Short mmCIF file of N, CA, C and O in Angstrom, two decimals:
data_model
loop_
_atom_site.label_atom_id
_atom_site.label_comp_id
_atom_site.label_asym_id
_atom_site.label_seq_id
_atom_site.Cartn_x
_atom_site.Cartn_y
_atom_site.Cartn_z
N GLN Y 118 3.34 14.72 -14.42
CA GLN Y 118 2.29 15.04 -12.92
C GLN Y 118 2.21 13.50 -12.74
O GLN Y 118 1.98 12.82 -13.74
N GLY Y 119 2.52 12.93 -11.84
CA GLY Y 119 1.80 11.74 -11.53
C GLY Y 119 0.55 11.78 -10.34
O GLY Y 119 0.36 12.70 -9.56
N GLN Y 120 -0.22 10.78 -10.48
CA GLN Y 120 -1.29 10.38 -9.51
C GLN Y 120 -1.30 9.27 -9.32
O GLN Y 120 -1.60 8.29 -10.15
N LEU Y 121 -1.86 8.55 -8.20
CA LEU Y 121 -2.49 7.80 -7.84
C LEU Y 121 -3.65 7.42 -7.24
O LEU Y 121 -4.18 8.88 -6.21
N VAL Y 122 -4.24 6.50 -7.32
CA VAL Y 122 -5.98 6.60 -6.64
C VAL Y 122 -6.36 5.61 -6.66
O VAL Y 122 -6.40 4.40 -7.00
N GLU Y 123 -6.07 5.40 -5.01
CA GLU Y 123 -7.39 4.23 -4.48
C GLU Y 123 -8.06 4.02 -4.49
O GLU Y 123 -9.05 5.16 -3.90
N SER Y 124 -8.82 2.99 -4.20
CA SER Y 124 -9.88 2.17 -3.76
C SER Y 124 -10.31 1.32 -3.23
O SER Y 124 -9.31 0.42 -3.00
N GLY Y 125 -11.46 0.07 -2.65
CA GLY Y 125 -11.16 -0.40 -2.09
C GLY Y 125 -11.79 -0.09 -0.51
O GLY Y 125 -11.60 -1.96 0.17
N GLY Y 126 -11.13 0.34 0.41
CA GLY Y 126 -11.60 0.44 1.72
C GLY Y 126 -13.33 0.03 2.04
O GLY Y 126 -14.26 0.33 1.27
N GLY Y 127 -13.05 0.20 3.08
CA GLY Y 127 -14.62 -0.20 3.87
C GLY Y 127 -14.54 -0.50 5.22
O GLY Y 127 -13.69 -0.38 6.05
N LEU Y 128 -15.59 -0.82 5.27
CA LEU Y 128 -16.22 -1.44 7.05
C LEU Y 128 -16.18 -2.69 7.14
O LEU Y 128 -16.68 -3.63 5.97
N VAL Y 129 -14.88 -3.65 7.94
CA VAL Y 129 -15.54 -4.83 7.91
C VAL Y 129 -14.78 -5.59 9.08
O VAL Y 129 -14.54 -4.77 10.17
N GLN Y 130 -15.57 -6.81 9.65
CA GLN Y 130 -15.36 -7.25 10.95
C GLN Y 130 -13.64 -7.99 10.96
O GLN Y 130 -13.34 -8.29 10.20
N ALA Y 131 -13.50 -8.45 12.37
CA ALA Y 131 -12.04 -9.18 12.31
C ALA Y 131 -12.25 -10.62 12.18
O ALA Y 131 -13.43 -11.15 11.98
N GLY Y 132 -11.09 -10.54 11.52
CA GLY Y 132 -11.37 -11.67 10.64
C GLY Y 132 -11.42 -12.06 9.22
O GLY Y 132 -11.14 -12.67 8.42
N GLY Y 133 -12.28 -10.95 8.83
CA GLY Y 133 -12.55 -10.79 7.92
C GLY Y 133 -11.27 -10.30 6.27
O GLY Y 133 -10.60 -9.97 6.89
N SER Y 134 -11.89 -9.73 5.13
CA SER Y 134 -10.85 -9.81 4.16
C SER Y 134 -11.42 -8.47 3.18
O SER Y 134 -12.71 -8.01 3.03
N LEU Y 135 -10.23 -7.88 2.34
CA LEU Y 135 -10.34 -6.58 1.84
C LEU Y 135 -9.18 -6.60 0.81
O LEU Y 135 -8.35 -7.08 1.02
N ARG Y 136 -9.62 -6.31 -0.19
CA ARG Y 136 -9.18 -5.65 -1.24
C ARG Y 136 -8.40 -4.26 -1.86
O ARG Y 136 -9.69 -3.82 -2.24
N LEU Y 137 -7.83 -4.05 -1.59
CA LEU Y 137 -7.49 -1.99 -2.14
C LEU Y 137 -6.53 -2.61 -3.21
O LEU Y 137 -5.45 -3.38 -3.65
N SER Y 138 -6.74 -1.13 -4.02
CA SER Y 138 -6.11 -1.12 -5.16
C SER Y 138 -5.55 0.26 -5.19
O SER Y 138 -5.99 1.35 -5.15
N CYS Y 139 -4.46 0.62 -6.33
CA CYS Y 139 -4.25 1.76 -6.40
C CYS Y 139 -3.39 1.76 -7.67
O CYS Y 139 -2.94 1.13 -8.31
N ALA Y 140 -4.45 2.45 -8.88
CA ALA Y 140 -4.17 3.20 -10.29
C ALA Y 140 -2.87 4.04 -10.21
O ALA Y 140 -3.20 5.50 -9.82
N ALA Y 141 -2.36 3.47 -10.87
CA ALA Y 141 -1.03 4.63 -11.16
C ALA Y 141 -1.39 5.16 -12.70
O ALA Y 141 -1.73 4.83 -13.89
N SER Y 142 -1.12 6.39 -12.69
CA SER Y 142 -0.99 7.26 -14.23
C SER Y 142 -0.10 8.22 -14.28
O SER Y 142 0.78 8.57 -13.44
N GLY Y 143 0.20 9.26 -15.18
CA GLY Y 143 1.60 9.97 -14.98
C GLY Y 143 3.00 8.96 -15.38
O GLY Y 143 3.23 8.11 -15.34
N ARG Y 144 3.81 10.04 -14.68
CA ARG Y 144 5.29 9.54 -13.54
C ARG Y 144 5.33 8.50 -13.30
O ARG Y 144 6.43 8.18 -12.94
N THR Y 145 4.34 8.18 -12.63
CA THR Y 145 4.03 7.61 -11.48
C THR Y 145 4.57 5.97 -12.03
O THR Y 145 4.78 4.97 -11.37
N ILE Y 146 4.16 5.75 -13.59
CA ILE Y 146 4.41 4.65 -13.73
C ILE Y 146 5.84 4.19 -14.37
O ILE Y 146 5.96 2.74 -14.09
N SER Y 147 6.41 5.36 -14.37
CA SER Y 147 7.79 4.66 -14.18
C SER Y 147 8.79 4.95 -12.99
O SER Y 147 10.08 4.36 -13.06
N SER Y 148 8.24 4.80 -11.92
CA SER Y 148 8.69 4.24 -10.67
C SER Y 148 9.15 3.40 -10.18
O SER Y 148 8.37 1.99 -10.88
N TYR Y 149 9.92 2.82 -9.47
CA TYR Y 149 10.82 1.89 -9.61
C TYR Y 149 9.95 0.76 -8.23
O TYR Y 149 10.42 -0.67 -8.79
N ALA Y 150 9.53 1.61 -7.51
CA ALA Y 150 8.77 0.86 -6.61
C ALA Y 150 7.53 1.30 -6.40
O ALA Y 150 6.71 2.63 -6.44
N MET Y 151 6.38 0.30 -5.49
CA MET Y 151 4.95 1.38 -4.98
C MET Y 151 5.04 0.54 -3.46
O MET Y 151 5.52 -0.24 -3.36
N GLY Y 152 4.81 1.43 -2.84
CA GLY Y 152 4.83 1.09 -1.65
C GLY Y 152 3.19 1.26 -0.60
O GLY Y 152 2.44 2.10 -1.46
N TRP Y 153 2.45 0.56 -0.17
CA TRP Y 153 1.38 0.94 0.96
C TRP Y 153 1.77 1.19 2.27
O TRP Y 153 2.65 0.33 2.87
N PHE Y 154 1.24 2.34 2.62
CA PHE Y 154 1.29 2.80 4.22
C PHE Y 154 0.38 2.99 4.48
O PHE Y 154 -0.99 3.36 4.09
N ARG Y 155 0.20 3.43 5.93
CA ARG Y 155 -1.43 3.10 6.79
C ARG Y 155 -0.73 4.53 7.69
O ARG Y 155 0.26 4.31 8.29
N GLN Y 156 -2.11 5.02 8.44
CA GLN Y 156 -1.75 5.69 9.43
C GLN Y 156 -3.17 5.63 10.38
O GLN Y 156 -4.00 6.37 10.09
N ALA Y 157 -3.00 5.39 11.06
CA ALA Y 157 -4.15 5.29 12.32
C ALA Y 157 -4.25 6.50 13.13
O ALA Y 157 -3.42 7.49 13.22
N PRO Y 158 -5.30 7.20 13.60
CA PRO Y 158 -5.79 8.21 14.64
C PRO Y 158 -4.87 8.35 15.12
O PRO Y 158 -4.43 7.62 16.47
N GLY Y 159 -4.25 9.85 15.22
CA GLY Y 159 -2.52 9.80 16.61
C GLY Y 159 -1.16 8.90 16.51
O GLY Y 159 -0.61 9.08 17.30
N LYS Y 160 -1.45 8.50 15.46
CA LYS Y 160 0.21 8.00 14.48
C LYS Y 160 0.57 8.10 13.88
O LYS Y 160 0.23 8.99 12.70
N GLU Y 161 2.02 7.99 13.68
CA GLU Y 161 2.76 8.48 12.50
C GLU Y 161 2.48 7.15 11.42
O GLU Y 161 1.60 6.33 11.40
N ARG Y 162 2.73 7.88 10.22
CA ARG Y 162 2.51 7.37 9.04
C ARG Y 162 3.26 5.80 8.79
O ARG Y 162 4.79 6.21 9.48
N GLU Y 163 2.58 4.67 9.03
CA GLU Y 163 4.16 3.78 9.36
C GLU Y 163 3.59 2.76 7.77
O GLU Y 163 3.01 2.49 7.11
N PHE Y 164 4.80 2.11 7.32
CA PHE Y 164 5.00 0.94 6.31
C PHE Y 164 4.03 -0.47 6.34
O PHE Y 164 4.30 -0.89 7.35
N VAL Y 165 4.12 -0.61 5.20
CA VAL Y 165 3.18 -1.77 5.39
C VAL Y 165 3.65 -3.16 4.40
O VAL Y 165 4.07 -3.88 4.59
N ALA Y 166 3.96 -2.58 3.01
CA ALA Y 166 3.76 -3.17 2.44
C ALA Y 166 5.14 -2.52 0.83
O ALA Y 166 4.19 -1.61 0.79
N ALA Y 167 5.82 -3.11 0.35
CA ALA Y 167 5.83 -2.44 -1.03
C ALA Y 167 6.56 -4.08 -2.11
O ALA Y 167 6.86 -4.85 -2.13
N ILE Y 168 6.55 -3.23 -3.35
CA ILE Y 168 6.78 -3.73 -4.64
C ILE Y 168 7.60 -3.27 -6.01
O ILE Y 168 7.04 -2.04 -5.35
N VAL Y 169 8.51 -3.86 -5.97
CA VAL Y 169 9.20 -3.30 -6.76
C VAL Y 169 8.37 -3.96 -8.68
O VAL Y 169 7.94 -4.76 -8.62
N TRP Y 170 8.55 -2.99 -9.42
CA TRP Y 170 7.43 -2.84 -10.64
C TRP Y 170 8.11 -4.20 -11.37
O TRP Y 170 7.03 -5.10 -11.40
N SER Y 171 9.09 -3.65 -11.93
CA SER Y 171 9.34 -4.94 -12.97
C SER Y 171 10.31 -6.14 -12.36
O SER Y 171 9.24 -7.09 -13.03
N VAL Y 172 9.83 -6.41 -11.04
CA VAL Y 172 10.56 -8.18 -11.38
C VAL Y 172 10.15 -8.15 -9.98
O VAL Y 172 9.92 -9.56 -9.66
N GLY Y 173 8.85 -7.45 -9.11
CA GLY Y 173 7.75 -8.08 -8.32
C GLY Y 173 8.21 -8.16 -6.53
O GLY Y 173 7.58 -9.05 -6.05
N THR Y 174 9.88 -8.08 -6.53
CA THR Y 174 10.00 -7.93 -4.85
C THR Y 174 9.45 -7.40 -4.68
O THR Y 174 8.55 -6.32 -4.49
N ARG Y 175 9.09 -8.21 -3.31
CA ARG Y 175 8.03 -8.11 -2.09
C ARG Y 175 8.90 -7.64 -0.05
O ARG Y 175 9.67 -8.34 -0.14
N ASP Y 176 8.31 -6.70 -0.28
CA ASP Y 176 8.80 -6.37 1.07
C ASP Y 176 7.48 -6.32 2.19
O ASP Y 176 6.43 -5.70 1.65
N TYR Y 177 7.50 -6.65 3.30
CA TYR Y 177 6.52 -6.57 4.33
C TYR Y 177 6.83 -6.50 5.80
O TYR Y 177 7.94 -6.45 6.56
N ALA Y 178 5.85 -5.47 6.50
CA ALA Y 178 6.53 -4.88 7.96
C ALA Y 178 5.86 -6.17 8.69
O ALA Y 178 4.48 -7.60 8.11
N ASP Y 179 6.61 -6.51 9.77
CA ASP Y 179 6.03 -8.11 10.86
C ASP Y 179 4.80 -7.57 10.30
O ASP Y 179 4.35 -9.16 11.57
N SER Y 180 4.06 -6.71 11.05
CA SER Y 180 3.11 -7.00 11.14
C SER Y 180 1.62 -7.78 11.12
O SER Y 180 0.49 -7.94 11.05
N VAL Y 181 1.70 -7.45 9.29
CA VAL Y 181 1.19 -7.90 8.27
C VAL Y 181 1.88 -8.64 7.82
O VAL Y 181 0.87 -9.04 6.71
N LYS Y 182 2.79 -9.72 7.77
CA LYS Y 182 3.27 -10.83 6.67
C LYS Y 182 2.59 -11.68 7.65
O LYS Y 182 2.90 -12.13 8.39
N GLY Y 183 2.23 -12.37 6.57
CA GLY Y 183 1.51 -13.69 6.30
C GLY Y 183 -0.27 -13.38 6.55
O GLY Y 183 -0.87 -14.62 5.94
N ARG Y 184 0.01 -12.40 6.49
CA ARG Y 184 -1.92 -11.90 6.55
C ARG Y 184 -2.42 -10.78 5.19
O ARG Y 184 -3.09 -11.39 4.67
N PHE Y 185 -1.10 -10.62 4.99
CA PHE Y 185 -1.07 -9.19 3.39
C PHE Y 185 -0.57 -9.21 2.37
O PHE Y 185 0.82 -10.28 2.58
N THR Y 186 -1.23 -9.63 1.34
CA THR Y 186 -0.12 -9.96 -0.17
C THR Y 186 -0.16 -8.60 -0.85
O THR Y 186 -1.39 -8.08 -1.22
N ILE Y 187 0.45 -8.12 -0.73
CA ILE Y 187 1.16 -6.67 -2.33
C ILE Y 187 1.27 -7.37 -4.07
O ILE Y 187 1.99 -8.76 -3.61
N SER Y 188 0.26 -7.18 -4.45
CA SER Y 188 0.69 -7.56 -6.44
C SER Y 188 0.59 -6.04 -6.88
O SER Y 188 0.36 -5.13 -7.11
N ARG Y 189 0.89 -6.60 -8.34
CA ARG Y 189 1.34 -5.32 -9.49
C ARG Y 189 0.80 -5.78 -10.58
O ARG Y 189 0.89 -7.37 -10.71
N ASP Y 190 -0.34 -5.53 -11.29
CA ASP Y 190 -0.89 -5.77 -12.65
C ASP Y 190 0.06 -4.66 -13.62
O ASP Y 190 -0.57 -3.80 -13.81
N VAL Y 191 0.75 -4.88 -14.47
CA VAL Y 191 1.47 -4.27 -15.33
C VAL Y 191 1.06 -3.69 -16.29
O VAL Y 191 0.57 -2.26 -16.00
N SER Y 192 0.37 -4.19 -16.69
CA SER Y 192 -0.54 -4.31 -17.76
C SER Y 192 -1.51 -2.91 -17.18
O SER Y 192 -2.23 -2.57 -18.16
N LYS Y 193 -2.90 -3.45 -15.88
CA LYS Y 193 -3.32 -2.35 -15.58
C LYS Y 193 -3.21 -1.34 -14.91
O LYS Y 193 -3.14 -0.19 -14.31
N ASN Y 194 -1.11 -0.81 -15.04
CA ASN Y 194 -0.89 0.30 -14.13
C ASN Y 194 -1.51 0.22 -12.35
O ASN Y 194 -1.42 1.10 -12.26
N THR Y 195 -1.41 -0.93 -12.06
CA THR Y 195 -1.96 -1.32 -10.91
C THR Y 195 -1.31 -2.25 -10.21
O THR Y 195 -1.28 -2.72 -10.02
N VAL Y 196 -1.47 -1.28 -8.93
CA VAL Y 196 -0.97 -2.35 -7.66
C VAL Y 196 -1.80 -2.47 -6.09
O VAL Y 196 -3.00 -1.83 -5.97
N TYR Y 197 -1.94 -3.83 -5.97
CA TYR Y 197 -2.86 -4.45 -5.16
C TYR Y 197 -2.87 -4.38 -3.94
O TYR Y 197 -1.70 -4.74 -3.62
N LEU Y 198 -3.46 -4.74 -2.68
CA LEU Y 198 -2.89 -4.90 -1.46
C LEU Y 198 -3.90 -6.08 -0.54
O LEU Y 198 -5.34 -5.71 -0.72
N GLN Y 199 -4.20 -7.56 -0.51
CA GLN Y 199 -4.99 -7.90 0.00
C GLN Y 199 -5.01 -8.10 1.33
O GLN Y 199 -3.52 -8.52 1.36
N MET Y 200 -6.38 -7.40 1.90
CA MET Y 200 -5.81 -8.02 3.50
C MET Y 200 -6.76 -8.76 4.07
O MET Y 200 -7.73 -8.66 3.64
N ASN Y 201 -6.08 -9.99 4.44
CA ASN Y 201 -6.91 -11.33 5.40
C ASN Y 201 -6.57 -11.38 6.62
O ASN Y 201 -5.81 -10.79 7.24
N THR Y 202 -7.77 -12.05 7.66
CA THR Y 202 -7.61 -11.64 8.43
C THR Y 202 -7.33 -10.76 9.37
O THR Y 202 -5.96 -10.51 10.36
N LEU Y 203 -7.96 -9.49 8.96
CA LEU Y 203 -7.95 -8.07 9.62
C LEU Y 203 -8.38 -8.38 11.02
O LEU Y 203 -8.93 -9.02 11.43
N LYS Y 204 -7.21 -7.22 11.48
CA LYS Y 204 -7.71 -7.37 12.93
C LYS Y 204 -7.69 -5.51 13.43
O LYS Y 204 -8.04 -5.00 12.33
N PRO Y 205 -8.70 -5.40 14.39
CA PRO Y 205 -9.11 -4.09 15.11
C PRO Y 205 -7.94 -3.61 14.34
O PRO Y 205 -8.05 -2.19 14.34
N GLU Y 206 -6.69 -3.92 15.24
CA GLU Y 206 -5.55 -2.85 14.97
C GLU Y 206 -5.00 -2.36 13.50
O GLU Y 206 -4.06 -1.25 13.49
N ASP Y 207 -5.62 -3.03 12.42
CA ASP Y 207 -5.44 -2.78 11.22
C ASP Y 207 -6.20 -0.80 10.66
O ASP Y 207 -5.82 -1.29 9.91
N THR Y 208 -6.78 -0.93 11.53
CA THR Y 208 -7.45 0.15 11.25
C THR Y 208 -6.76 1.69 10.88
O THR Y 208 -6.29 1.80 12.15
N ALA Y 209 -7.47 1.56 9.91
CA ALA Y 209 -6.21 3.55 9.35
C ALA Y 209 -6.52 3.44 7.86
O ALA Y 209 -7.35 2.69 7.48
N VAL Y 210 -6.23 4.82 7.61
CA VAL Y 210 -6.43 5.08 6.10
C VAL Y 210 -4.76 4.79 5.95
O VAL Y 210 -3.93 4.77 6.22
N TYR Y 211 -5.13 4.08 4.73
CA TYR Y 211 -4.35 3.24 3.78
C TYR Y 211 -4.04 4.26 2.50
O TYR Y 211 -4.67 4.85 1.77
N TYR Y 212 -2.42 4.47 2.57
CA TYR Y 212 -2.12 5.50 1.11
C TYR Y 212 -0.96 4.65 0.71
O TYR Y 212 -0.52 3.33 1.00
N CYS Y 213 -1.25 5.00 -0.57
CA CYS Y 213 -0.44 4.46 -1.74
C CYS Y 213 -0.05 4.84 -2.22
O CYS Y 213 0.16 6.60 -2.03
N ALA Y 214 2.00 4.77 -2.62
CA ALA Y 214 2.62 6.02 -2.69
C ALA Y 214 3.46 5.45 -3.95
O ALA Y 214 4.19 3.92 -4.21
N ALA Y 215 4.55 5.83 -4.34
CA ALA Y 215 5.47 5.48 -5.75
C ALA Y 215 7.10 6.11 -5.42
O ALA Y 215 6.44 7.21 -4.66
N ASP Y 216 7.54 5.38 -5.36
CA ASP Y 216 9.16 5.59 -5.48
C ASP Y 216 9.94 5.26 -6.52
O ASP Y 216 9.69 4.46 -7.61
N THR Y 217 10.56 6.71 -7.45
CA THR Y 217 10.63 6.37 -8.10
C THR Y 217 12.32 5.87 -8.42
O THR Y 217 12.25 5.55 -9.65
N SER Y 218 12.94 5.93 -7.53
CA SER Y 218 14.63 5.10 -7.72
C SER Y 218 14.36 4.58 -6.58
O SER Y 218 15.94 3.59 -6.96
N ARG Y 219 13.95 3.78 -5.51
CA ARG Y 219 14.71 2.89 -4.55
C ARG Y 219 13.42 2.29 -4.17
O ARG Y 219 12.11 2.36 -4.22
N PHE Y 220 13.84 1.07 -3.37
CA PHE Y 220 12.88 -0.06 -2.49
C PHE Y 220 13.40 0.65 -1.18
O PHE Y 220 13.74 0.21 -1.08
N SER Y 221 12.16 1.42 -0.97
CA SER Y 221 12.73 1.72 0.31
C SER Y 221 10.85 1.26 1.63
O SER Y 221 10.20 1.26 1.09
N ARG Y 222 11.35 1.10 2.96
CA ARG Y 222 10.14 1.12 3.89
C ARG Y 222 10.06 2.85 4.49
O ARG Y 222 9.06 3.42 5.14
N ALA Y 223 10.75 3.76 3.95
CA ALA Y 223 10.76 4.94 4.39
C ALA Y 223 10.03 5.64 3.34
O ALA Y 223 10.20 5.87 2.41
N THR Y 224 9.00 7.09 4.14
CA THR Y 224 8.39 7.60 4.21
C THR Y 224 8.52 8.63 2.83
O THR Y 224 8.57 8.78 2.04
N ASP Y 225 9.80 8.86 3.22
CA ASP Y 225 10.88 10.33 2.52
C ASP Y 225 10.98 10.00 1.80
O ASP Y 225 11.13 11.01 0.81
N SER Y 226 11.25 8.68 0.90
CA SER Y 226 11.56 8.50 -0.18
C SER Y 226 10.34 8.45 -1.51
O SER Y 226 11.60 7.95 -2.28
N TYR Y 227 9.77 8.12 -0.88
CA TYR Y 227 8.44 8.16 -1.87
C TYR Y 227 7.53 9.53 -2.13
O TYR Y 227 7.25 10.21 -1.67
N ARG Y 228 8.21 9.72 -3.47
CA ARG Y 228 7.41 11.02 -4.35
C ARG Y 228 6.37 11.19 -4.33
O ARG Y 228 5.38 12.03 -3.94
N TYR Y 229 5.62 10.43 -4.74
CA TYR Y 229 4.29 10.54 -4.91
C TYR Y 229 2.79 9.62 -3.99
O TYR Y 229 3.34 8.45 -3.78
N TRP Y 230 2.06 10.45 -4.11
CA TRP Y 230 0.78 9.62 -3.02
C TRP Y 230 -0.37 9.84 -2.86
O TRP Y 230 -0.87 10.95 -4.12
N GLY Y 231 -1.33 8.89 -2.57
CA GLY Y 231 -2.41 8.63 -3.38
C GLY Y 231 -3.30 9.38 -1.81
O GLY Y 231 -2.74 9.95 -0.89
N GLN Y 232 -4.72 10.09 -2.06
CA GLN Y 232 -5.09 10.58 -1.58
C GLN Y 232 -5.79 9.44 0.37
O GLN Y 232 -6.30 10.25 0.88
N GLY Y 233 -5.03 8.19 -0.07
CA GLY Y 233 -5.94 7.85 0.96
C GLY Y 233 -7.01 6.58 0.58
O GLY Y 233 -7.82 7.49 0.42
N THR Y 234 -7.47 5.67 1.87
CA THR Y 234 -8.54 4.89 1.49
C THR Y 234 -8.59 4.51 2.98
O THR Y 234 -7.91 4.03 3.98
N GLN Y 235 -10.15 4.85 4.16
CA GLN Y 235 -10.05 4.43 4.95
C GLN Y 235 -10.72 2.67 5.18
O GLN Y 235 -11.27 2.29 4.45
N VAL Y 236 -9.89 2.09 6.41
CA VAL Y 236 -9.99 0.88 6.28
C VAL Y 236 -10.08 0.92 7.91
O VAL Y 236 -9.73 1.53 8.55
N THR Y 237 -11.81 0.23 7.69
CA THR Y 237 -11.88 0.26 9.48
C THR Y 237 -12.37 -1.30 9.79
O THR Y 237 -12.99 -1.61 9.36
N VAL Y 238 -12.30 -1.79 10.77
CA VAL Y 238 -12.10 -3.10 11.39
C VAL Y 238 -12.48 -3.45 12.54
O VAL Y 238 -12.01 -3.07 13.73
N SER Y 239 -13.82 -3.82 12.76
CA SER Y 239 -14.83 -4.01 14.26
C SER Y 239 -14.41 -5.28 14.55
O SER Y 239 -14.12 -6.45 14.00
N SER Y 240 -14.69 -5.01 16.00
CA SER Y 240 -14.30 -6.43 17.06
C SER Y 240 -15.50 -7.14 16.90
O SER Y 240 -16.48 -6.70 16.59
#
């Protein structure tokens, strides 16, 4: 079994920052890549960022490029999402996910998912 546990969400004013964490355990530790996705009310889940565990290669959605940074601490089996200059449109439930074999933006390529953490940005 694999498990992903997110933390760090909350309420922040526009222009503020938050850092999300995702602790991996079990089979998720051997995943090829980790990703962050988000889902706003009434919208589909969308890709935010991804990182390759071993070499740290990163990918970002255009909507967050330059504001968000994905990183990982291999020793702690943890992936982070540093979110700066937050906007009201960033409000969503943020999910961490593990892809066992690919580096992808597609939700259906990720096998393991966390429970999600709410991020709310007030204007």
